[in-house]
Amino acid sequence: MTVQTYWAEYALLPAPGATGERPAPGGAAGEAALRVASDVLVETGSDGRITGVTSGVTVPPPGAVWLRGLTLPGLANAHSHAFHRALRGTVQAGSGTFWTWREVMYQVAERLTPDTYFDLARAVYAEMALTGISCVGEFHYVHHAPGGTRYRDPNAMGEALIAAAAEAGIRITLLDTAYLSAGFGEPPTPPQLRFSDGTADAWAERAGALTDRPHARVGAAVHSVRAVPAAELSTVARWAADRRAPLHVHLSEQTAENEACQAAHGLTPTGLLAEHGVLGPRTTAVHATHLTAEDIRLLGDSGTGVCMCPTTERDLADGIGPAVQVRDAGSPLSLGSDSHAVIDLFEEARAMELDERLRTRTRGHWTAAQLLRAATADGHRALGWENGGRIAAGGLADFTTIALDSVRTAGPRPELGAETAVFAASGADVRHTVVGGRHIVCDGHHQLVPEASRALSESIEALRG
């Protein structure tokens, strides 16, 4: 880690007296919890944390790195499938459904090796850093070689992802995913064999060999109630609980999953997860698009988080999830770019509000500060980085700076920085990204992967059939 002092022209800081705790469900605490300060000195230590934050420093000290624009906490991308980035553009041609999209996705997954996955993920994570993302939750299920044969190192694919994040300079929570069946009572299909460990116990043994690193945490995931038999759900939940690790699960992304679960178990997917101990404060349900009122109550009462991925949910025509209702029930919200149709957490935050406006024909379901909380502090919590997502002493020294003079962001007063970031900016406005005190993106250029676009092109071309 690097000891460095940064001077931010403007920065989004916790308001005086703010605790950094989540706002009460449905409340407006996010409005009062953040403020735009000017001339902010941010000092970082060798442990990768912020050691001091001082506003009103009009003359930066010698050696300070200047950050012109608005500096925000680093963004947390709480749901990623890195290899899906190879689908961008390709799957937008023609028409279809989630299920036809999935067949194209399987074709790409079939061609991955530890080496090609490292190359692709390194480039994808560099793209994330260039858009202000300092931490990613990688929902990882491509574990084995085609046909299900184990690599010499059974975690070669997961290790490739951890190494890729390190080389791109960002943090990662590897959500090692149990994926055991094709559907309720159905064995894996040929493309799914490389996802499966056979049983939850075998998954737990393999995943247990993965270890945390300074830049990496290891968590768990249930791919879905379709992919993990009901009798094995508790094994995955217990593994995560024993390690106090994050546990994520795709939930009710399509109505077909709900109908199949009702036919097999007489329960909704949420009800089935509740029955087997999967829900809870360290659990995050991804998508949660098609929920009943009782599902929403179960998620809220258990403190289960919900990760919305609006650009993917749009791209796959999945629907608009009940984000307001789950928030009001008590579920903290986070955001993810999922299939990477675009990688832009500002767009994900904006979309959560704008999609709700389309659904209800009313405005103002979240403040800009609350949407930024979902993209920063609550995203970090969902990934097990409790000290991330805030520019304050003791927090992770992870922050990003957006330009306030681009054609998108020019005009608003600086004190409207949160609104400018959420409702005007895009990832293209990011000028700087700092992770652990280390200057990863400087003036819009990635310092570790200097030709990220070429790296993307070459790694994707290597996967074409």
JSON list of N, CA and C in Angstrom, two decimals, residues 31 41 64 95 121 176 194 196 221 292 325 345 423:
[
{"chain": "A", "resi": 31, "resn": "GLU", "atom": "N", "xyz": [-30.32, 11.96, 2.85]},
{"chain": "A", "resi": 31, "resn": "GLU", "atom": "CA", "xyz": [-30.24, 13.36, 2.49]},
{"chain": "A", "resi": 31, "resn": "GLU", "atom": "C", "xyz": [-29.31, 14.10, 3.44]},
{"chain": "A", "resi": 41, "resn": "LEU", "atom": "N", "xyz": [-8.38, 17.83, 2.03]},
{"chain": "A", "resi": 41, "resn": "LEU", "atom": "CA", "xyz": [-7.13, 17.08, 2.11]},
{"chain": "A", "resi": 41, "resn": "LEU", "atom": "C", "xyz": [-7.45, 15.69, 2.66]},
{"chain": "A", "resi": 64, "resn": "ALA", "atom": "N", "xyz": [1.18, 16.88, -2.42]},
{"chain": "A", "resi": 64, "resn": "ALA", "atom": "CA", "xyz": [-0.19, 16.39, -2.51]},
{"chain": "A", "resi": 64, "resn": "ALA", "atom": "C", "xyz": [-0.59, 16.22, -3.98]},
{"chain": "A", "resi": 95, "resn": "SER", "atom": "N", "xyz": [-33.43, -10.77, -31.50]},
{"chain": "A", "resi": 95, "resn": "SER", "atom": "CA", "xyz": [-34.40, -10.73, -30.39]},
{"chain": "A", "resi": 95, "resn": "SER", "atom": "C", "xyz": [-34.28, -12.01, -29.59]},
{"chain": "A", "resi": 121, "resn": "ALA", "atom": "N", "xyz": [-10.63, -11.04, -17.51]},
{"chain": "A", "resi": 121, "resn": "ALA", "atom": "CA", "xyz": [-11.03, -10.42, -16.24]},
{"chain": "A", "resi": 121, "resn": "ALA", "atom": "C", "xyz": [-10.13, -9.23, -15.91]},
{"chain": "A", "resi": 176, "resn": "ASP", "atom": "N", "xyz": [-17.76, -17.52, -4.52]},
{"chain": "A", "resi": 176, "resn": "ASP", "atom": "CA", "xyz": [-17.65, -18.84, -5.11]},
{"chain": "A", "resi": 176, "resn": "ASP", "atom": "C", "xyz": [-19.03, -19.51, -5.07]},
{"chain": "A", "resi": 194, "resn": "ARG", "atom": "N", "xyz": [-19.11, -28.03, -16.18]},
{"chain": "A", "resi": 194, "resn": "ARG", "atom": "CA", "xyz": [-17.92, -27.37, -15.64]},
{"chain": "A", "resi": 194, "resn": "ARG", "atom": "C", "xyz": [-18.26, -26.43, -14.50]},
{"chain": "A", "resi": 196, "resn": "SER", "atom": "N", "xyz": [-20.32, -27.47, -11.99]},
{"chain": "A", "resi": 196, "resn": "SER", "atom": "CA", "xyz": [-20.80, -28.29, -10.87]},
{"chain": "A", "resi": 196, "resn": "SER", "atom": "C", "xyz": [-19.68, -29.04, -10.15]},
{"chain": "A", "resi": 221, "resn": "ALA", "atom": "N", "xyz": [-21.95, -18.22, -2.83]},
{"chain": "A", "resi": 221, "resn": "ALA", "atom": "CA", "xyz": [-23.19, -17.93, -3.54]},
{"chain": "A", "resi": 221, "resn": "ALA", "atom": "C", "xyz": [-23.94, -19.22, -3.83]},
{"chain": "A", "resi": 292, "resn": "THR", "atom": "N", "xyz": [-43.55, -11.70, -4.40]},
{"chain": "A", "resi": 292, "resn": "THR", "atom": "CA", "xyz": [-44.85, -11.48, -3.79]},
{"chain": "A", "resi": 292, "resn": "THR", "atom": "C", "xyz": [-44.70, -10.57, -2.57]},
{"chain": "A", "resi": 325, "resn": "GLN", "atom": "N", "xyz": [-40.35, -1.14, -2.57]},
{"chain": "A", "resi": 325, "resn": "GLN", "atom": "CA", "xyz": [-41.01, -1.98, -1.57]},
{"chain": "A", "resi": 325, "resn": "GLN", "atom": "C", "xyz": [-40.01, -2.76, -0.72]},
{"chain": "A", "resi": 345, "resn": "LEU", "atom": "N", "xyz": [-21.70, 2.39, -12.94]},
{"chain": "A", "resi": 345, "resn": "LEU", "atom": "CA", "xyz": [-22.51, 2.39, -11.72]},
{"chain": "A", "resi": 345, "resn": "LEU", "atom": "C", "xyz": [-23.35, 3.65, -11.59]},
{"chain": "A", "resi": 423, "resn": "PHE", "atom": "N", "xyz": [-27.43, 11.94, -11.77]},
{"chain": "A", "resi": 423, "resn": "PHE", "atom": "CA", "xyz": [-28.39, 12.20, -12.84]},
{"chain": "A", "resi": 423, "resn": "PHE", "atom": "C", "xyz": [-27.77, 12.81, -14.10]}
]
